[in-house]
Amino acid sequence: MNFSLTEEQKMIRDMARKFADDELRKTAAKRDQTQEFPKEEVKKLAELGFMGMMVPEEYNGAGLDTVSYVLAMEEISRADASVGVIMSVNNSLVTWGINEYGTEEQKEKYLKPLAAGEMLGCFALSEPEAGSDATNQNTVAVRDGEHYVLNGTKNWITNGATADVALVMATTDRSKGAKGISAFIVEKDTPGYSIGKKEDKLGIRSSDTVSIAFEDCKVSAANLLGEEGFGFKFAMKTLDGGRIGIAAQALGIAQASLDASLKYSKERKAFGVLISEHQAIQFKLADMATNIQAARLLTLDAAYVKDQGKSYSKQAAMAKLYASKIAVEAALEAIQVHGGYGYIKEYNVERFLRDSKITEIYEGTSEIQRIVIARHLLKD
Ligand code: CAA
């Protein structure tokens, strides 16, 4: 790869690869079936510093850049995309947001344990009627003295069943539209905070996805994240970084599909020769590898631009749009390379297809990414 990595970035990538090989790959299929949350694995990820990778060391983070994060995310997701998304939410959506916009008190109380992996976080923006249309927030937060009282329901919350704290977007002034939305740090033990049933999903099945309901949930005003009215911008800025993480997750799934296809094509014979000798298979492998390389460069570029302190919204959307698309395609092609064996669970590629699909949906659908990209093209 011509994108030049520093020795430290290579070291992080190798560390993640070793952890993925030693601790995740062999057990991923079982977790996919049982839907068991990878508690021990997440604990070990935290010991490696992977739950708060971009958080400064003074707040228990690893103090690394986004490029390192992307490299690690790809390797983790290459072995188990469910672990990938758990890591991604805690890193890009939760710890990044608090580090960037939190008060000193919030950083002490929440960022430190979140970055150390002693707490897990989730990001609560989506609602039953606010998915792509994220400004349509029906959850309300009403000021009451030194508190805000939250009422409403959040949907599709990754990590929601396990998370100790949620970053919750809620409307504080409906008349102001997007500028009337605020962000709060809410602890799961707060009275009025209740977790719904775990969704039975197509893929990324060992990460948990739930709804969270707030019923007269009283949150200290000290837990307002940023200014009142900053919640929507906060969510959008945070999701810009989140999309880079999901692009890296998609990349990991795509690479796993290629890895499996290469291995199988060098073992399976048809018409008297290994199937890797058939041009029909070679073309699939060549296309997969080319698409993966293009997606990797887009993702690293988005991470690099973010690390330079420049605007990266467009780059992040492009990386997610493309990497998620080629992840689904690579998984489909991997099944085709495996033939009938690809359709059964033993060879894992059917899991890669199921895991890949969500990358075109969460943290902004592919259609939303196109809107973001087009708006930048027309404005810049
Ligand atoms: N950075 C900073 N500000 C931004 C921004 C960004 N990336 N994007 C929008 N804004 C600002 C706008 O500038 C605007 O502010 P001003 O009025 O001051 O200019 C304000 O936010 C409202 O923006 P828009 O007018 O563009 O709002 P919109 O209604 O047209 O929506 C959208 C824009 C891009 C479609 C947005 O709603 C969106 O991204 N939707 C998708 C939501 C999403 O990604 N959800 C993911 C849920 S979380 C998740 O999936 C996590 C998980 O489980 C793993």
CSV table of C-alpha atoms and ligand atoms in Angstrom, one decimal:
chain,number,residue,atom,x,y,z
A,1,MET,CA,0.0,0.0,0.0
A,2,ASN,CA,1.4,3.4,-0.9
A,3,PHE,CA,-0.4,5.3,1.8
A,4,SER,CA,2.7,5.6,4.1
A,5,LEU,CA,2.1,4.5,7.7
A,6,THR,CA,4.3,5.4,10.6
A,7,GLU,CA,6.0,2.7,12.7
A,8,GLU,CA,3.5,3.3,15.5
A,9,GLN,CA,0.5,2.9,13.1
A,10,LYS,CA,1.9,-0.3,11.8
A,11,MET,CA,2.4,-1.5,15.3
A,12,ILE,CA,-1.2,-0.8,16.2
A,13,ARG,CA,-2.4,-2.6,13.1
A,14,ASP,CA,-0.3,-5.7,13.9
A,15,MET,CA,-1.4,-5.7,17.5
A,16,ALA,CA,-5.1,-5.6,16.4
A,17,ARG,CA,-4.4,-8.3,13.9
A,18,LYS,CA,-2.8,-10.6,16.5
A,19,PHE,CA,-5.7,-10.0,18.9
A,20,ALA,CA,-8.2,-10.7,16.2
A,21,ASP,CA,-6.4,-13.9,15.2
A,22,ASP,CA,-5.9,-15.1,18.7
A,23,GLU,CA,-9.1,-14.1,20.5
A,24,LEU,CA,-11.9,-13.3,18.0
A,25,ARG,CA,-11.8,-15.3,14.8
A,26,LYS,CA,-12.4,-18.8,16.2
A,27,THR,CA,-15.3,-17.8,18.4
A,28,ALA,CA,-17.1,-15.3,16.2
A,29,ALA,CA,-19.4,-17.8,14.5
A,30,LYS,CA,-20.6,-19.2,17.9
A,31,ARG,CA,-21.4,-15.7,19.1
A,32,ASP,CA,-23.2,-15.0,15.9
A,33,GLN,CA,-25.5,-18.0,16.7
A,34,THR,CA,-26.0,-17.4,20.4
A,35,GLN,CA,-26.1,-13.6,20.2
A,36,GLU,CA,-24.0,-13.5,23.3
A,37,PHE,CA,-22.4,-10.1,24.0
A,38,PRO,CA,-18.6,-10.5,23.8
A,39,LYS,CA,-18.0,-9.2,27.3
A,40,GLU,CA,-14.6,-10.8,27.9
A,41,GLU,CA,-13.4,-9.8,24.5
A,42,VAL,CA,-14.4,-6.2,25.0
A,43,LYS,CA,-12.6,-6.3,28.3
A,44,LYS,CA,-9.4,-7.4,26.5
A,45,LEU,CA,-9.9,-4.8,23.9
A,46,ALA,CA,-9.9,-2.2,26.6
A,47,GLU,CA,-6.7,-3.6,28.1
A,48,LEU,CA,-5.1,-3.0,24.6
A,49,GLY,CA,-6.3,0.6,24.8
A,50,PHE,CA,-8.8,0.0,21.9
A,51,MET,CA,-11.9,1.3,23.6
A,52,GLY,CA,-10.7,4.9,23.8
A,53,MET,CA,-8.1,5.0,21.0
A,54,MET,CA,-8.3,8.7,20.2
A,55,VAL,CA,-8.8,9.9,23.7
A,56,PRO,CA,-5.7,11.7,25.2
A,57,GLU,CA,-3.7,9.6,27.7
A,58,GLU,CA,-4.6,12.0,30.6
A,59,TYR,CA,-8.2,10.8,30.3
A,60,ASN,CA,-7.2,7.1,30.2
A,61,GLY,CA,-7.2,7.0,26.4
A,62,ALA,CA,-4.5,5.6,24.0
A,63,GLY,CA,-3.8,9.1,22.6
A,64,LEU,CA,-3.7,7.8,19.0
A,65,ASP,CA,-4.7,9.3,15.7
A,66,THR,CA,-7.7,8.3,13.5
A,67,VAL,CA,-5.5,6.5,11.0
A,68,SER,CA,-4.4,4.1,13.8
A,69,TYR,CA,-8.1,3.7,14.8
A,70,VAL,CA,-9.1,2.8,11.2
A,71,LEU,CA,-6.3,0.2,10.9
A,72,ALA,CA,-7.3,-1.4,14.2
A,73,MET,CA,-11.1,-1.3,13.3
A,74,GLU,CA,-10.4,-3.1,10.0
A,75,GLU,CA,-8.5,-5.9,11.7
A,76,ILE,CA,-11.0,-6.4,14.5
A,77,SER,CA,-13.9,-6.4,12.1
A,78,ARG,CA,-12.1,-8.8,9.7
A,79,ALA,CA,-12.5,-11.4,12.5
A,80,ASP,CA,-15.7,-10.3,14.1
A,81,ALA,CA,-17.8,-7.3,12.8
A,82,SER,CA,-20.0,-7.4,15.9
A,83,VAL,CA,-17.0,-6.6,18.1
A,84,GLY,CA,-16.1,-4.0,15.5
A,85,VAL,CA,-19.3,-2.1,15.9
A,86,ILE,CA,-19.1,-2.2,19.7
A,87,MET,CA,-15.7,-0.8,19.6
A,88,SER,CA,-16.7,1.8,16.9
A,89,VAL,CA,-19.6,3.2,18.9
A,90,ASN,CA,-17.5,3.6,22.1
A,91,ASN,CA,-14.6,5.2,20.2
A,92,SER,CA,-16.1,7.4,17.5
A,93,LEU,CA,-19.5,8.3,18.8
A,94,VAL,CA,-19.2,8.3,22.6
A,95,THR,CA,-15.6,9.0,23.8
A,96,TRP,CA,-14.8,11.2,20.9
A,97,GLY,CA,-17.9,13.4,21.5
A,98,ILE,CA,-17.2,13.8,25.3
A,99,ASN,CA,-13.5,14.5,24.7
A,100,GLU,CA,-14.3,17.1,22.1
A,101,TYR,CA,-17.3,18.9,23.8
A,102,GLY,CA,-17.5,17.8,27.4
A,103,THR,CA,-16.7,19.9,30.5
A,104,GLU,CA,-13.8,19.0,32.7
A,105,GLU,CA,-16.2,17.5,35.2
A,106,GLN,CA,-17.9,15.3,32.5
A,107,LYS,CA,-14.5,14.1,31.3
A,108,GLU,CA,-13.4,13.1,34.8
A,109,LYS,CA,-16.7,11.4,35.6
A,110,TYR,CA,-17.5,9.7,32.2
A,111,LEU,CA,-14.7,10.0,29.7
A,112,LYS,CA,-12.0,8.4,31.9
A,113,PRO,CA,-14.0,5.2,32.7
A,114,LEU,CA,-15.3,5.0,29.2
A,115,ALA,CA,-11.9,5.3,27.6
A,116,ALA,CA,-10.5,2.7,30.1
A,117,GLY,CA,-13.3,0.3,29.2
A,118,GLU,CA,-14.7,0.3,32.8
A,119,MET,CA,-17.8,1.8,31.3
A,120,LEU,CA,-19.5,1.2,27.9
A,121,GLY,CA,-21.3,3.9,26.0
A,122,CYS,CA,-24.1,4.2,23.4
A,123,PHE,CA,-25.3,6.9,21.2
A,124,ALA,CA,-29.1,7.6,21.2
A,125,LEU,CA,-30.2,9.7,18.2
A,126,SER,CA,-32.5,7.5,16.2
A,127,GLU,CA,-36.2,7.2,17.1
A,128,PRO,CA,-39.1,5.3,15.7
A,129,GLU,CA,-39.9,8.2,13.4
A,130,ALA,CA,-36.5,9.8,13.2
A,131,GLY,CA,-34.0,7.6,11.3
A,132,SER,CA,-32.6,9.4,8.3
A,133,ASP,CA,-34.8,12.4,9.2
A,134,ALA,CA,-32.8,12.9,12.3
A,135,THR,CA,-34.0,16.4,13.1
A,136,ASN,CA,-37.5,15.1,13.7
A,137,GLN,CA,-36.7,14.4,17.4
A,138,ASN,CA,-39.8,13.6,19.4
A,139,THR,CA,-37.8,12.9,22.6
A,140,VAL,CA,-38.1,16.1,24.7
A,141,ALA,CA,-36.0,17.5,27.5
A,142,VAL,CA,-37.7,20.1,29.7
A,143,ARG,CA,-35.6,22.3,32.1
A,144,ASP,CA,-36.7,22.0,35.7
A,145,GLY,CA,-34.4,23.9,38.0
A,146,GLU,CA,-31.0,22.2,38.1
A,147,HIS,CA,-32.3,19.3,36.0
A,148,TYR,CA,-33.8,18.4,32.6
A,149,VAL,CA,-36.7,16.0,32.5
A,150,LEU,CA,-36.5,13.6,29.5
A,151,ASN,CA,-39.5,11.9,27.9
A,152,GLY,CA,-39.4,9.8,24.7
A,153,THR,CA,-38.1,6.7,23.0
A,154,LYS,CA,-34.9,5.9,21.1
A,155,ASN,CA,-34.6,3.1,18.7
A,156,TRP,CA,-31.9,0.9,17.2
A,157,ILE,CA,-29.4,1.7,19.9
A,158,THR,CA,-26.2,-0.2,19.4
A,159,ASN,CA,-24.6,-1.3,22.8
A,160,GLY,CA,-27.9,-0.1,24.4
A,161,ALA,CA,-28.5,-3.2,26.5
A,162,THR,CA,-25.0,-3.2,28.0
A,163,ALA,CA,-24.1,0.5,28.0
A,164,ASP,CA,-23.6,2.3,31.3
A,165,VAL,CA,-24.2,5.7,29.8
A,166,ALA,CA,-26.0,7.0,26.7
A,167,LEU,CA,-25.5,10.2,24.8
A,168,VAL,CA,-29.0,11.2,24.2
A,169,MET,CA,-30.3,13.8,21.7
A,170,ALA,CA,-33.6,15.5,22.8
A,171,THR,CA,-35.6,18.5,21.8
A,172,THR,CA,-35.3,21.4,24.3
A,173,ASP,CA,-37.1,24.0,22.0
A,174,ARG,CA,-39.3,22.6,19.2
A,175,SER,CA,-39.8,26.1,17.7
A,176,LYS,CA,-36.1,26.2,16.8
A,177,GLY,CA,-36.0,23.0,14.7
A,178,ALA,CA,-32.5,21.5,14.5
A,179,LYS,CA,-31.2,24.4,16.7
A,180,GLY,CA,-33.6,23.3,19.4
A,181,ILE,CA,-32.0,19.9,19.9
A,182,SER,CA,-29.6,19.3,22.8
A,183,ALA,CA,-27.3,16.5,23.8
A,184,PHE,CA,-27.2,14.9,27.3
A,185,ILE,CA,-25.1,12.3,29.1
A,186,VAL,CA,-27.5,10.0,30.8
A,187,GLU,CA,-26.6,7.2,33.1
A,188,LYS,CA,-28.5,3.9,32.7
A,189,ASP,CA,-29.4,3.7,36.4
A,190,THR,CA,-31.3,7.0,36.3
A,191,PRO,CA,-34.9,6.4,37.3
A,192,GLY,CA,-37.2,6.6,34.2
A,193,TYR,CA,-34.5,5.0,31.9
A,194,SER,CA,-35.6,1.7,30.7
A,195,ILE,CA,-34.1,-0.7,28.1
A,196,GLY,CA,-36.4,-2.5,25.6
A,197,LYS,CA,-36.1,-6.0,24.3
A,198,LYS,CA,-33.0,-7.1,22.4
A,199,GLU,CA,-33.6,-7.0,18.6
A,200,ASP,CA,-33.2,-10.3,16.7
A,201,LYS,CA,-31.0,-9.1,13.9
A,202,LEU,CA,-29.9,-10.4,10.4
A,203,GLY,CA,-26.2,-9.7,11.2
A,204,ILE,CA,-23.8,-8.3,13.8
A,205,ARG,CA,-25.8,-10.5,16.1
A,206,SER,CA,-23.5,-10.5,19.1
A,207,SER,CA,-23.6,-6.7,19.4
A,208,ASP,CA,-26.8,-5.7,21.2
A,209,THR,CA,-29.4,-3.4,19.7
A,210,VAL,CA,-32.4,-2.2,21.8
A,211,SER,CA,-34.8,0.6,22.2
A,212,ILE,CA,-34.4,2.9,25.2
A,213,ALA,CA,-37.4,4.7,26.8
A,214,PHE,CA,-37.2,7.8,29.0
A,215,GLU,CA,-40.1,8.4,31.2
A,216,ASP,CA,-39.8,11.5,33.4
A,217,CYS,CA,-36.1,10.7,33.5
A,218,LYS,CA,-34.4,13.5,35.5
A,219,VAL,CA,-30.9,14.3,34.4
A,220,SER,CA,-28.7,16.9,36.0
A,221,ALA,CA,-28.1,20.1,34.0
A,222,ALA,CA,-24.4,19.4,34.6
A,223,ASN,CA,-24.9,16.5,32.1
A,224,LEU,CA,-25.8,18.8,29.2
A,225,LEU,CA,-23.2,18.2,26.6
A,226,GLY,CA,-22.2,21.5,25.0
A,227,GLU,CA,-24.6,24.4,24.9
A,228,GLU,CA,-28.4,24.0,24.8
A,229,GLY,CA,-29.3,23.8,21.1
A,230,PHE,CA,-26.0,22.3,20.1
A,231,GLY,CA,-27.3,18.7,20.1
A,232,PHE,CA,-28.0,18.3,16.4
A,233,LYS,CA,-24.7,19.8,15.3
A,234,PHE,CA,-23.0,17.7,17.9
A,235,ALA,CA,-24.7,14.5,16.5
A,236,MET,CA,-23.7,15.4,12.9
A,237,LYS,CA,-20.1,16.2,13.8
A,238,THR,CA,-19.8,13.0,15.8
A,239,LEU,CA,-21.4,11.0,13.1
A,240,ASP,CA,-18.8,12.3,10.6
A,241,GLY,CA,-16.1,10.5,12.6
A,242,GLY,CA,-18.4,7.6,13.2
A,243,ARG,CA,-18.8,7.1,9.5
A,244,ILE,CA,-15.0,6.6,9.1
A,245,GLY,CA,-15.2,3.9,11.8
A,246,ILE,CA,-18.0,2.1,9.9
A,247,ALA,CA,-16.1,2.4,6.7
A,248,ALA,CA,-13.3,0.6,8.4
A,249,GLN,CA,-15.7,-2.0,9.7
A,250,ALA,CA,-17.0,-2.6,6.2
A,251,LEU,CA,-13.5,-2.9,4.9
A,252,GLY,CA,-12.7,-5.6,7.5
A,253,ILE,CA,-15.8,-7.6,6.4
A,254,ALA,CA,-14.8,-7.2,2.7
A,255,GLN,CA,-11.2,-8.3,3.4
A,256,ALA,CA,-12.5,-11.3,5.4
A,257,SER,CA,-14.6,-12.2,2.3
A,258,LEU,CA,-11.5,-12.0,0.1
A,259,ASP,CA,-9.4,-14.0,2.6
A,260,ALA,CA,-11.9,-16.8,2.6
A,261,SER,CA,-12.3,-16.8,-1.2
A,262,LEU,CA,-8.6,-17.0,-1.8
A,263,LYS,CA,-8.2,-19.8,0.7
A,264,TYR,CA,-11.1,-21.8,-0.7
A,265,SER,CA,-10.2,-21.3,-4.3
A,266,LYS,CA,-6.8,-22.8,-3.6
A,267,GLU,CA,-8.4,-25.9,-2.0
A,268,ARG,CA,-11.4,-26.7,-4.1
A,269,LYS,CA,-11.1,-28.6,-7.4
A,270,ALA,CA,-13.6,-28.5,-10.3
A,271,PHE,CA,-13.1,-29.8,-13.8
A,272,GLY,CA,-9.9,-31.4,-12.7
A,273,VAL,CA,-8.1,-28.3,-11.5
A,274,LEU,CA,-8.2,-26.0,-8.5
A,275,ILE,CA,-10.9,-23.4,-9.0
A,276,SER,CA,-8.3,-20.7,-8.6
A,277,GLU,CA,-7.1,-21.7,-12.0
A,278,HIS,CA,-10.4,-20.8,-13.6
A,279,GLN,CA,-10.6,-17.3,-15.0
A,280,ALA,CA,-14.2,-17.0,-13.8
A,281,ILE,CA,-12.9,-17.2,-10.2
A,282,GLN,CA,-9.7,-15.2,-10.8
A,283,PHE,CA,-11.8,-12.2,-12.1
A,284,LYS,CA,-13.9,-12.3,-9.0
A,285,LEU,CA,-10.8,-12.3,-6.8
A,286,ALA,CA,-9.2,-9.5,-8.8
A,287,ASP,CA,-12.3,-7.3,-8.6
A,288,MET,CA,-12.7,-7.9,-4.9
A,289,ALA,CA,-9.0,-7.0,-4.2
A,290,THR,CA,-9.2,-3.9,-6.4
A,291,ASN,CA,-12.4,-2.6,-4.7
A,292,ILE,CA,-11.0,-3.3,-1.3
A,293,GLN,CA,-7.9,-1.3,-2.0
A,294,ALA,CA,-9.9,1.6,-3.3
A,295,ALA,CA,-12.1,1.5,-0.2
A,296,ARG,CA,-9.1,1.3,2.1
A,297,LEU,CA,-7.5,4.4,0.5
A,298,LEU,CA,-10.7,6.4,0.7
A,299,THR,CA,-11.1,5.4,4.4
A,300,LEU,CA,-7.4,6.2,5.2
A,301,ASP,CA,-7.8,9.5,3.4
A,302,ALA,CA,-10.8,10.5,5.4
A,303,ALA,CA,-9.0,9.5,8.6
A,304,TYR,CA,-5.9,11.4,7.5
A,305,VAL,CA,-7.9,14.6,6.7
A,306,LYS,CA,-9.6,14.4,10.1
A,307,ASP,CA,-6.1,14.0,11.7
A,308,GLN,CA,-5.0,17.2,9.9
A,309,GLY,CA,-7.8,19.1,11.6
A,310,LYS,CA,-9.5,19.9,8.3
A,311,SER,CA,-13.2,19.4,7.4
A,312,TYR,CA,-13.8,15.7,6.7
A,313,SER,CA,-17.5,15.3,6.4
A,314,LYS,CA,-17.4,14.7,2.6
A,315,GLN,CA,-14.5,12.3,2.8
A,316,ALA,CA,-16.1,10.3,5.6
A,317,ALA,CA,-19.4,10.0,3.7
A,318,MET,CA,-17.5,8.9,0.5
A,319,ALA,CA,-15.5,6.3,2.5
A,320,LYS,CA,-18.6,4.9,4.2
A,321,LEU,CA,-20.7,4.9,1.0
A,322,TYR,CA,-18.0,3.0,-1.0
A,323,ALA,CA,-16.7,0.7,1.6
A,324,SER,CA,-20.2,-0.5,2.6
A,325,LYS,CA,-21.1,-1.1,-1.0
A,326,ILE,CA,-18.1,-3.1,-1.8
A,327,ALA,CA,-18.4,-5.1,1.5
A,328,VAL,CA,-21.8,-6.3,0.5
A,329,GLU,CA,-20.6,-7.1,-3.0
A,330,ALA,CA,-17.5,-8.9,-1.7
A,331,ALA,CA,-19.5,-11.0,0.6
A,332,LEU,CA,-21.9,-12.0,-2.2
A,333,GLU,CA,-19.0,-12.9,-4.4
A,334,ALA,CA,-17.4,-14.9,-1.7
A,335,ILE,CA,-20.6,-16.9,-1.4
A,336,GLN,CA,-20.5,-17.4,-5.2
A,337,VAL,CA,-16.9,-18.6,-5.1
A,338,HIS,CA,-17.8,-21.1,-2.4
A,339,GLY,CA,-20.8,-22.3,-4.3
A,340,GLY,CA,-23.2,-24.5,-2.2
A,341,TYR,CA,-20.7,-24.4,0.7
A,342,GLY,CA,-21.0,-20.6,0.8
A,343,TYR,CA,-24.6,-21.0,1.6
A,344,ILE,CA,-24.1,-22.9,4.8
A,345,LYS,CA,-22.8,-21.6,8.0
A,346,GLU,CA,-19.6,-23.7,8.2
A,347,TYR,CA,-17.6,-21.5,5.8
A,348,ASN,CA,-18.5,-18.2,7.5
A,349,VAL,CA,-19.1,-16.2,4.2
A,350,GLU,CA,-22.9,-16.2,4.7
A,351,ARG,CA,-22.2,-14.4,8.0
A,352,PHE,CA,-20.1,-11.9,6.2
A,353,LEU,CA,-23.0,-11.1,3.9
A,354,ARG,CA,-25.4,-10.8,6.9
A,355,ASP,CA,-22.9,-8.6,8.8
A,356,SER,CA,-22.1,-6.4,5.8
A,357,LYS,CA,-25.6,-5.2,5.0
A,358,ILE,CA,-26.0,-3.0,8.1
A,359,THR,CA,-23.0,-1.0,7.0
A,360,GLU,CA,-25.2,0.5,4.2
A,361,ILE,CA,-27.8,1.4,6.8
A,362,TYR,CA,-26.5,2.6,10.2
A,363,GLU,CA,-24.7,5.9,10.9
A,364,GLY,CA,-26.5,7.2,7.9
A,365,THR,CA,-27.8,5.1,5.0
A,366,SER,CA,-26.0,5.1,1.6
A,367,GLU,CA,-28.7,7.5,0.4
A,368,ILE,CA,-27.9,9.9,3.2
A,369,GLN,CA,-24.2,9.7,2.4
A,370,ARG,CA,-25.0,10.7,-1.2
A,371,ILE,CA,-26.9,13.7,0.1
A,372,VAL,CA,-24.0,14.7,2.3
A,373,ILE,CA,-21.5,14.3,-0.6
A,374,ALA,CA,-23.7,16.1,-3.1
A,375,ARG,CA,-24.3,19.0,-0.8
A,376,HIS,CA,-20.6,19.5,-0.3
A,377,LEU,CA,-20.0,19.3,-4.1
A,378,LEU,CA,-22.5,21.9,-4.8
A,379,LYS,CA,-21.5,24.2,-1.9
A,380,ASP,CA,-17.6,23.9,-1.8
B,1,CAA,N1,-21.3,19.1,10.8
B,1,CAA,C1,-21.7,20.2,11.4
B,1,CAA,N2,-22.9,20.7,11.2
B,1,CAA,C2,-23.8,20.0,10.4
B,1,CAA,C3,-23.4,18.8,9.8
B,1,CAA,C4,-22.1,18.4,10.0
B,1,CAA,N3,-21.6,17.3,9.4
B,1,CAA,N4,-24.4,18.4,9.1
B,1,CAA,C5,-25.4,19.2,9.3
B,1,CAA,N5,-25.0,20.2,10.1
B,1,CAA,C6,-25.8,21.4,10.5
B,1,CAA,C7,-26.2,22.2,9.4
B,1,CAA,O1,-25.2,23.1,9.0
B,1,CAA,C8,-27.4,23.0,9.9
B,1,CAA,O2,-27.0,24.0,10.7
B,1,CAA,P1,-27.2,25.6,10.3
B,1,CAA,O3,-28.7,25.7,10.1
B,1,CAA,O4,-26.6,26.4,11.4
B,1,CAA,O5,-26.5,25.7,9.0
B,1,CAA,C9,-28.1,21.9,10.8
B,1,CAA,O6,-27.0,21.0,11.2
B,1,CAA,C10,-29.2,21.2,10.2
B,1,CAA,O7,-28.7,20.5,9.1
B,1,CAA,P2,-29.5,20.3,7.7
B,1,CAA,O8,-30.3,21.5,7.4
B,1,CAA,O9,-28.5,19.8,6.7
B,1,CAA,O10,-30.5,19.2,8.2
B,1,CAA,P3,-31.3,18.1,7.4
B,1,CAA,O11,-32.6,17.9,8.1
B,1,CAA,O12,-31.4,18.4,5.9
B,1,CAA,O13,-30.5,16.7,7.7
B,1,CAA,C11,-29.0,15.0,7.2
B,1,CAA,C12,-29.3,16.5,7.3
B,1,CAA,C13,-27.6,14.9,6.6
B,1,CAA,C14,-30.0,14.3,6.3
B,1,CAA,C15,-29.0,14.4,8.6
B,1,CAA,O14,-30.3,14.4,9.1
B,1,CAA,C16,-28.4,13.0,8.7
B,1,CAA,O15,-27.2,12.8,8.7
B,1,CAA,N6,-29.3,12.0,8.8
B,1,CAA,C17,-28.8,10.6,9.1
B,1,CAA,C18,-28.8,10.4,10.5
B,1,CAA,C19,-27.9,9.3,10.9
B,1,CAA,O16,-26.8,9.2,10.4
B,1,CAA,N7,-28.2,8.5,11.9
B,1,CAA,C20,-27.4,7.5,12.5
B,1,CAA,C21,-27.9,7.1,13.8
B,1,CAA,S1,-26.6,6.7,14.9
B,1,CAA,C22,-26.1,5.1,14.6
B,1,CAA,O17,-26.5,4.5,13.6
B,1,CAA,C23,-25.1,4.5,15.5
B,1,CAA,C24,-25.1,3.0,15.5
B,1,CAA,O18,-26.1,2.4,15.8
B,1,CAA,C25,-23.9,2.3,15.2
